[in-house]
PDB file of C-alpha atoms in Angstrom:
ATOM      1  CA  GLU V   1      71.117 -54.455  -1.304  1.00 86.00           C
ATOM      2  CA  ASP V   2      69.296 -57.649  -0.377  1.00 91.00           C
ATOM      3  CA  LYS V   3      68.662 -59.747  -2.685  1.00 95.00           C
ATOM      4  CA  VAL V   4      66.700 -62.985  -3.165  1.00 97.00           C
ATOM      5  CA  VAL V   5      67.101 -65.469  -6.493  1.00 97.00           C
ATOM      6  CA  GLN V   6      64.070 -68.091  -7.551  1.00 98.00           C
ATOM      7  CA  SER V   7      64.362 -70.501 -10.028  1.00 97.00           C
ATOM      8  CA  PRO V   8      63.431 -72.204 -12.349  1.00 97.00           C
ATOM      9  CA  LEU V   9      61.416 -68.901 -12.885  1.00 96.00           C
ATOM     10  CA  SER V  10      58.329 -71.098 -15.006  1.00 97.00           C
ATOM     11  CA  LEU V  11      57.774 -75.094 -14.489  1.00 97.00           C
ATOM     12  CA  VAL V  12      54.925 -77.555 -15.978  1.00 98.00           C
ATOM     13  CA  VAL V  13      54.607 -81.046 -15.063  1.00 97.00           C
ATOM     14  CA  HIS V  14      51.566 -83.443 -14.595  1.00 97.00           C
ATOM     15  CA  GLU V  15      49.533 -84.563 -11.753  1.00 97.00           C
ATOM     16  CA  GLY V  16      51.799 -86.817  -9.800  1.00 97.00           C
ATOM     17  CA  ASP V  17      54.816 -85.379 -10.830  1.00 97.00           C
ATOM     18  CA  THR V  18      57.835 -84.377  -7.594  1.00 97.00           C
ATOM     19  CA  VAL V  19      59.402 -81.062  -8.312  1.00 98.00           C
ATOM     20  CA  THR V  20      61.544 -78.794  -6.736  1.00 98.00           C
ATOM     21  CA  LEU V  21      62.147 -74.948  -5.849  1.00 98.00           C
ATOM     22  CA  ASN V  22      65.088 -73.125  -5.299  1.00 98.00           C
ATOM     23  CA  CYS V  23      66.028 -69.685  -3.564  1.00 98.00           C
ATOM     24  CA  SER V  24      69.252 -68.575  -2.864  1.00 97.00           C
ATOM     25  CA  TYR V  25      69.184 -64.906  -0.599  1.00 96.00           C
ATOM     26  CA  GLU V  26      71.394 -62.252   0.848  1.00 95.00           C
ATOM     27  CA  VAL V  27      69.742 -60.624   3.397  1.00 92.00           C
ATOM     28  CA  THR V  28      71.062 -58.215   5.581  1.00 89.00           C
ATOM     29  CA  ASN V  29      70.794 -59.048   9.380  1.00 87.00           C
ATOM     30  CA  PHE V  30      69.140 -61.906   8.280  1.00 90.00           C
ATOM     31  CA  ARG V  31      66.339 -63.765  10.113  1.00 86.00           C
ATOM     32  CA  SER V  32      63.963 -66.635   8.685  1.00 89.00           C
ATOM     33  CA  LEU V  33      63.379 -68.011   5.210  1.00 93.00           C
ATOM     34  CA  LEU V  34      59.825 -67.771   3.975  1.00 94.00           C
ATOM     35  CA  TRP V  35      57.537 -69.543   1.901  1.00 96.00           C
ATOM     36  CA  TYR V  36      54.068 -67.879   0.312  1.00 95.00           C
ATOM     37  CA  LYS V  37      51.812 -69.439  -2.137  1.00 96.00           C
ATOM     38  CA  GLN V  38      50.589 -66.883  -4.405  1.00 94.00           C
ATOM     39  CA  GLU V  39      47.340 -67.866  -6.443  1.00 91.00           C
ATOM     40  CA  LYS V  40      45.026 -64.765  -7.901  1.00 80.00           C
ATOM     41  CA  LYS V  41      45.963 -62.179  -5.568  1.00 80.00           C
ATOM     42  CA  ALA V  42      47.464 -62.510  -1.824  1.00 86.00           C
ATOM     43  CA  PRO V  43      50.492 -64.430  -1.059  1.00 91.00           C
ATOM     44  CA  THR V  44      49.376 -67.390   1.348  1.00 91.00           C
ATOM     45  CA  PHE V  45      52.009 -68.460   3.886  1.00 90.00           C
ATOM     46  CA  LEU V  46      53.081 -71.728   3.866  1.00 94.00           C
ATOM     47  CA  PHE V  47      57.020 -71.974   5.983  1.00 90.00           C
ATOM     48  CA  MET V  48      58.585 -70.140   8.465  1.00 91.00           C
ATOM     49  CA  LEU V  49      62.253 -71.351   8.656  1.00 92.00           C
ATOM     50  CA  THR V  50      65.415 -70.460  11.050  1.00 88.00           C
ATOM     51  CA  SER V  51      67.766 -73.004  11.106  1.00 84.00           C
ATOM     52  CA  SER V  52      69.719 -75.276   9.303  1.00 86.00           C
ATOM     53  CA  GLY V  53      68.810 -78.525   8.274  1.00 85.00           C
ATOM     54  CA  ILE V  54      65.731 -78.616  10.028  1.00 84.00           C
ATOM     55  CA  GLU V  55      63.026 -79.664   7.530  1.00 87.00           C
ATOM     56  CA  LYS V  56      59.877 -78.250   7.793  1.00 89.00           C
ATOM     57  CA  LYS V  57      56.581 -80.560   6.414  1.00 89.00           C
ATOM     58  CA  SER V  58      53.067 -80.072   5.799  1.00 90.00           C
ATOM     59  CA  GLY V  59      50.976 -82.605   4.022  1.00 94.00           C
ATOM     60  CA  ARG V  60      53.093 -83.105   0.801  1.00 97.00           C
ATOM     61  CA  LEU V  61      54.779 -80.022   0.873  1.00 97.00           C
ATOM     62  CA  SER V  62      57.747 -79.640   2.437  1.00 97.00           C
ATOM     63  CA  SER V  63      60.786 -77.320   3.049  1.00 96.00           C
ATOM     64  CA  ILE V  64      65.099 -76.977   4.219  1.00 95.00           C
ATOM     65  CA  LEU V  65      66.778 -74.301   4.856  1.00 95.00           C
ATOM     66  CA  ASP V  66      71.029 -74.103   4.601  1.00 94.00           C
ATOM     67  CA  LYS V  67      71.912 -71.011   6.500  1.00 89.00           C
ATOM     68  CA  LYS V  68      75.536 -71.757   5.203  1.00 92.00           C
ATOM     69  CA  GLU V  69      74.945 -71.940   1.636  1.00 91.00           C
ATOM     70  CA  LEU V  70      72.329 -68.906   1.920  1.00 94.00           C
ATOM     71  CA  PHE V  71      70.306 -71.513   0.050  1.00 95.00           C
ATOM     72  CA  SER V  72      66.450 -73.123   0.777  1.00 97.00           C
ATOM     73  CA  ILE V  73      64.230 -75.539  -1.214  1.00 97.00           C
ATOM     74  CA  LEU V  74      60.594 -76.228  -1.097  1.00 98.00           C
ATOM     75  CA  ASN V  75      59.501 -80.028  -2.233  1.00 98.00           C
ATOM     76  CA  ILE V  76      56.030 -80.512  -3.628  1.00 98.00           C
ATOM     77  CA  THR V  77      55.309 -84.226  -4.398  1.00 97.00           C
ATOM     78  CA  ALA V  78      52.751 -85.852  -5.472  1.00 97.00           C
ATOM     79  CA  THR V  79      51.845 -83.014  -6.867  1.00 97.00           C
ATOM     80  CA  GLN V  80      47.723 -81.792  -7.517  1.00 97.00           C
ATOM     81  CA  THR V  81      46.277 -79.471 -10.710  1.00 97.00           C
ATOM     82  CA  GLY V  82      45.547 -77.418  -6.906  1.00 96.00           C
ATOM     83  CA  ASP V  83      49.309 -76.545  -6.839  1.00 97.00           C
ATOM     84  CA  SER V  84      49.519 -74.490 -10.142  1.00 97.00           C
ATOM     85  CA  ALA V  85      50.228 -71.254  -8.414  1.00 97.00           C
ATOM     86  CA  ILE V  86      53.308 -69.194  -8.470  1.00 96.00           C
ATOM     87  CA  TYR V  87      55.604 -69.843  -5.063  1.00 98.00           C
ATOM     88  CA  LEU V  88      57.482 -67.376  -3.713  1.00 97.00           C
ATOM     89  CA  CYS V  89      60.768 -67.121  -1.692  1.00 97.00           C
ATOM     90  CA  ALA V  90      61.228 -63.758   1.137  1.00 95.00           C
ATOM     91  CA  GLY V  91      63.962 -63.159   3.522  1.00 93.00           C
ATOM     92  CA  ALA V  92      63.391 -61.259   6.203  1.00 89.00           C
ATOM     93  CA  GLY V  93      65.942 -59.061   7.362  1.00 84.00           C
ATOM     94  CA  GLY V  94      66.582 -55.268   8.021  1.00 75.00           C
ATOM     95  CA  THR V  95      66.113 -53.646  11.086  1.00 73.00           C
ATOM     96  CA  SER V  96      62.060 -53.928  11.644  1.00 68.00           C
ATOM     97  CA  TYR V  97      60.476 -57.901  12.072  1.00 66.00           C
ATOM     98  CA  GLY V  98      58.685 -58.955   8.945  1.00 68.00           C
ATOM     99  CA  LYS V  99      60.383 -56.584   6.143  1.00 84.00           C
ATOM    100  CA  LEU V 100      60.427 -59.065   3.834  1.00 91.00           C
ATOM    101  CA  THR V 101      62.325 -59.184   0.383  1.00 94.00           C
ATOM    102  CA  PHE V 102      60.949 -61.821  -2.085  1.00 96.00           C
ATOM    103  CA  GLY V 103      62.556 -63.347  -4.891  1.00 97.00           C
ATOM    104  CA  GLN V 104      60.691 -63.130  -8.606  1.00 96.00           C
ATOM    105  CA  GLY V 105      59.018 -66.599  -8.399  1.00 96.00           C
ATOM    106  CA  THR V 106      58.234 -69.995  -9.653  1.00 97.00           C
ATOM    107  CA  ILE V 107      55.723 -70.477 -12.348  1.00 97.00           C
ATOM    108  CA  LEU V 108      54.461 -73.844 -11.050  1.00 98.00           C
ATOM    109  CA  THR V 109      51.503 -75.886 -13.864  1.00 98.00           C
ATOM    110  CA  VAL V 110      50.909 -78.621 -13.046  1.00 98.00           C
ATOM    111  CA  HIS V 111      48.674 -80.744 -15.467  1.00 97.00           C
ATOM    112  CA  PRO V 112      46.504 -83.357 -15.143  1.00 95.00           C
TER     113      PRO V 112
ATOM    114  CA  GLU T   1      40.874 -67.992  11.082  1.00 72.00           C
ATOM    115  CA  PRO T   2      41.261 -64.094  11.941  1.00 76.00           C
ATOM    116  CA  GLU T   3      42.741 -62.271   8.020  1.00 90.00           C
ATOM    117  CA  VAL T   4      44.006 -59.017   6.944  1.00 94.00           C
ATOM    118  CA  THR T   5      41.719 -57.310   5.356  1.00 95.00           C
ATOM    119  CA  GLN T   6      41.669 -54.854   2.448  1.00 97.00           C
ATOM    120  CA  THR T   7      39.080 -51.871   0.905  1.00 96.00           C
ATOM    121  CA  PRO T   8      38.444 -51.156  -2.165  1.00 96.00           C
ATOM    122  CA  SER T   9      39.558 -54.321  -3.717  1.00 95.00           C
ATOM    123  CA  HIS T  10      40.504 -51.938  -6.809  1.00 97.00           C
ATOM    124  CA  GLN T  11      40.352 -48.177  -7.157  1.00 97.00           C
ATOM    125  CA  VAL T  12      40.883 -46.207 -10.468  1.00 97.00           C
ATOM    126  CA  THR T  13      42.144 -42.820  -9.883  1.00 97.00           C
ATOM    127  CA  GLN T  14      43.321 -40.121 -12.219  1.00 97.00           C
ATOM    128  CA  MET T  15      46.843 -38.742 -12.499  1.00 97.00           C
ATOM    129  CA  GLY T  16      47.418 -36.179  -9.913  1.00 97.00           C
ATOM    130  CA  GLN T  17      44.725 -37.551  -7.561  1.00 97.00           C
ATOM    131  CA  GLU T  18      45.373 -38.636  -3.562  1.00 97.00           C
ATOM    132  CA  VAL T  19      43.979 -42.111  -2.421  1.00 98.00           C
ATOM    133  CA  ILE T  20      44.040 -43.548   0.383  1.00 97.00           C
ATOM    134  CA  LEU T  21      44.329 -46.958   1.236  1.00 97.00           C
ATOM    135  CA  ARG T  22      42.811 -48.614   4.084  1.00 97.00           C
ATOM    136  CA  CYS T  23      43.717 -51.688   5.686  1.00 97.00           C
ATOM    137  CA  VAL T  24      42.307 -54.046   9.124  1.00 96.00           C
ATOM    138  CA  PRO T  25      45.438 -55.646  10.499  1.00 94.00           C
ATOM    139  CA  ILE T  26      44.874 -58.904  12.146  1.00 91.00           C
ATOM    140  CA  SER T  27      43.853 -57.596  15.582  1.00 87.00           C
ATOM    141  CA  ASN T  28      46.732 -59.094  18.239  1.00 84.00           C
ATOM    142  CA  HIS T  29      49.126 -58.208  15.490  1.00 88.00           C
ATOM    143  CA  LEU T  30      51.308 -55.287  16.624  1.00 86.00           C
ATOM    144  CA  TYR T  31      53.549 -54.878  13.050  1.00 89.00           C
ATOM    145  CA  PHE T  32      51.911 -53.764  10.353  1.00 93.00           C
ATOM    146  CA  TYR T  33      53.467 -53.328   6.475  1.00 94.00           C
ATOM    147  CA  TRP T  34      52.169 -52.432   3.327  1.00 97.00           C
ATOM    148  CA  TYR T  35      54.113 -54.048  -0.169  1.00 96.00           C
ATOM    149  CA  ARG T  36      53.327 -53.185  -3.662  1.00 96.00           C
ATOM    150  CA  GLN T  37      53.621 -55.284  -6.983  1.00 95.00           C
ATOM    151  CA  ILE T  38      53.393 -54.178 -10.420  1.00 95.00           C
ATOM    152  CA  LEU T  39      52.359 -56.996 -12.736  1.00 92.00           C
ATOM    153  CA  GLY T  40      54.152 -59.005 -13.376  1.00 89.00           C
ATOM    154  CA  GLN T  41      57.317 -58.153 -10.864  1.00 92.00           C
ATOM    155  CA  LYS T  42      58.821 -58.858  -7.834  1.00 93.00           C
ATOM    156  CA  VAL T  43      55.971 -57.936  -4.600  1.00 95.00           C
ATOM    157  CA  GLU T  44      58.132 -55.472  -3.128  1.00 95.00           C
ATOM    158  CA  PHE T  45      58.609 -53.961   0.568  1.00 94.00           C
ATOM    159  CA  LEU T  46      57.126 -49.875   0.769  1.00 96.00           C
ATOM    160  CA  VAL T  47      57.104 -49.448   5.197  1.00 95.00           C
ATOM    161  CA  SER T  48      56.971 -51.107   8.400  1.00 92.00           C
ATOM    162  CA  PHE T  49      55.044 -49.678  10.997  1.00 92.00           C
ATOM    163  CA  TYR T  50      54.994 -50.523  14.669  1.00 89.00           C
ATOM    164  CA  ASN T  51      53.753 -48.379  17.974  1.00 87.00           C
ATOM    165  CA  ASN T  52      52.982 -45.602  15.679  1.00 89.00           C
ATOM    166  CA  GLU T  53      55.490 -44.807  14.039  1.00 91.00           C
ATOM    167  CA  ILE T  54      57.178 -45.938  10.401  1.00 93.00           C
ATOM    168  CA  SER T  55      60.021 -48.671  11.386  1.00 89.00           C
ATOM    169  CA  GLU T  56      61.755 -48.881   8.050  1.00 90.00           C
ATOM    170  CA  LYS T  57      61.153 -47.544   4.569  1.00 92.00           C
ATOM    171  CA  SER T  58      62.807 -48.509   1.227  1.00 93.00           C
ATOM    172  CA  GLU T  59      63.192 -45.979  -1.202  1.00 93.00           C
ATOM    173  CA  ILE T  60      60.384 -46.313  -3.082  1.00 94.00           C
ATOM    174  CA  PHE T  61      58.358 -44.901  -0.111  1.00 96.00           C
ATOM    175  CA  ASP T  62      59.034 -40.880  -1.409  1.00 94.00           C
ATOM    176  CA  ASP T  63      57.444 -38.028   0.386  1.00 94.00           C
ATOM    177  CA  GLN T  64      54.150 -38.836  -2.064  1.00 96.00           C
ATOM    178  CA  PHE T  65      53.606 -42.070   0.699  1.00 97.00           C
ATOM    179  CA  SER T  66      51.961 -41.880   4.436  1.00 97.00           C
ATOM    180  CA  VAL T  67      51.163 -43.936   6.358  1.00 97.00           C
ATOM    181  CA  GLU T  68      48.838 -43.492   9.608  1.00 94.00           C
ATOM    182  CA  ARG T  69      46.965 -45.885  12.111  1.00 91.00           C
ATOM    183  CA  PRO T  70      44.000 -42.958  12.599  1.00 85.00           C
ATOM    184  CA  ASP T  71      42.798 -45.638  15.256  1.00 86.00           C
ATOM    185  CA  GLY T  72      42.745 -49.102  16.893  1.00 77.00           C
ATOM    186  CA  SER T  73      41.558 -50.960  13.569  1.00 86.00           C
ATOM    187  CA  ASN T  74      42.822 -49.491  10.694  1.00 93.00           C
ATOM    188  CA  PHE T  75      46.119 -48.996   9.268  1.00 96.00           C
ATOM    189  CA  THR T  76      45.931 -46.705   6.110  1.00 97.00           C
ATOM    190  CA  LEU T  77      48.616 -45.816   2.771  1.00 98.00           C
ATOM    191  CA  LYS T  78      47.800 -42.093   1.277  1.00 97.00           C
ATOM    192  CA  ILE T  79      49.649 -41.438  -1.882  1.00 97.00           C
ATOM    193  CA  ARG T  80      49.676 -37.990  -2.602  1.00 96.00           C
ATOM    194  CA  SER T  81      49.655 -37.190  -5.740  1.00 94.00           C
ATOM    195  CA  THR T  82      49.691 -40.181  -8.203  1.00 97.00           C
ATOM    196  CA  LYS T  83      51.288 -41.089 -10.785  1.00 96.00           C
ATOM    197  CA  LEU T  84      50.871 -43.408 -13.754  1.00 97.00           C
ATOM    198  CA  GLU T  85      53.986 -45.673 -12.126  1.00 96.00           C
ATOM    199  CA  ASP T  86      51.970 -46.249  -9.105  1.00 97.00           C
ATOM    200  CA  SER T  87      49.820 -48.673 -10.744  1.00 98.00           C
ATOM    201  CA  ALA T  88      50.212 -51.606  -9.137  1.00 97.00           C
ATOM    202  CA  MET T  89      48.542 -54.471  -6.305  1.00 96.00           C
ATOM    203  CA  TYR T  90      49.076 -53.282  -2.902  1.00 97.00           C
ATOM    204  CA  PHE T  91      48.959 -55.253  -0.233  1.00 96.00           C
ATOM    205  CA  CYS T  92      49.033 -54.522   3.627  1.00 96.00           C
ATOM    206  CA  ALA T  93      50.463 -57.350   5.943  1.00 94.00           C
ATOM    207  CA  SER T  94      50.932 -57.519   9.929  1.00 92.00           C
ATOM    208  CA  SER T  95      52.798 -59.984  11.842  1.00 88.00           C
ATOM    209  CA  ILE T  96      52.864 -60.139  15.695  1.00 81.00           C
ATOM    210  CA  PRO T  97      56.948 -59.238  16.661  1.00 67.00           C
ATOM    211  CA  GLY T  98      59.169 -61.198  18.502  1.00 61.00           C
ATOM    212  CA  GLN T  99      62.138 -64.209  17.908  1.00 53.00           C
ATOM    213  CA  GLY T 100      60.989 -66.836  15.567  1.00 51.00           C
ATOM    214  CA  LYS T 101      57.541 -65.097  14.743  1.00 57.00           C
ATOM    215  CA  THR T 102      58.289 -63.029  11.509  1.00 61.00           C
ATOM    216  CA  GLU T 103      56.088 -64.382   9.611  1.00 79.00           C
ATOM    217  CA  ALA T 104      53.909 -61.563   8.157  1.00 85.00           C
ATOM    218  CA  PHE T 105      50.042 -62.298   6.924  1.00 90.00           C
ATOM    219  CA  PHE T 106      49.030 -60.656   4.157  1.00 93.00           C
ATOM    220  CA  GLY T 107      45.420 -58.943   3.054  1.00 95.00           C
ATOM    221  CA  GLN T 108      44.106 -60.020  -0.186  1.00 94.00           C
ATOM    222  CA  GLY T 109      45.118 -56.199  -2.093  1.00 96.00           C
ATOM    223  CA  THR T 110      43.934 -53.235  -3.964  1.00 97.00           C
ATOM    224  CA  ARG T 111      44.534 -53.048  -7.357  1.00 97.00           C
ATOM    225  CA  LEU T 112      45.255 -49.396  -7.958  1.00 98.00           C
ATOM    226  CA  THR T 113      44.862 -48.107 -11.624  1.00 98.00           C
ATOM    227  CA  VAL T 114      46.550 -44.444 -12.275  1.00 97.00           C
ATOM    228  CA  VAL T 115      44.901 -43.402 -15.348  1.00 97.00           C
TER     229      VAL T 115
END
């Protein structure tokens, strides 16, 4: 059975702090690792990683994949209150494109 | 920016009733999915749909569930006889198939409450 595990489950920081969110995965026919941000409702896409060692960056967010260790991290630098959300990691695999196995999420709370 | 749209945003139904959740995927996408999230739990894959047929489904997607693409734009999830444990947020998603393009874009969800 495919499995994605995230840590920590929750994190409370102050504005300006840097955070690192972790994701380990075991996904059959693994194709890619995706990060989503979930605020009130729908998960919104952040990154898709397919190759080891290549950092993806978008503003203050960055992510990297280690396919040997089956692990990914999401870094957020200079956190802002608007970064408060649930961050979801998902492994894409299986027989159909886009079948995602999600982790339980990391709840990030950024205090002013 | 194109987006996946879902209706209704919230549906309350009595146990045993049939419900149909509706989705309009992004227009040039060819893979469609349903996921659900029970309150406080993980987002779970239900089914994927491509070329007018189910391409993969999870154990959750039993005979009570069915999907359909009745026309060129809508994608529906039907639950034939709802149970209390079907109460959840149901997300529709769509993607473009092809190497390196597996990211799924999600709709805002339909919150289904079975009473």
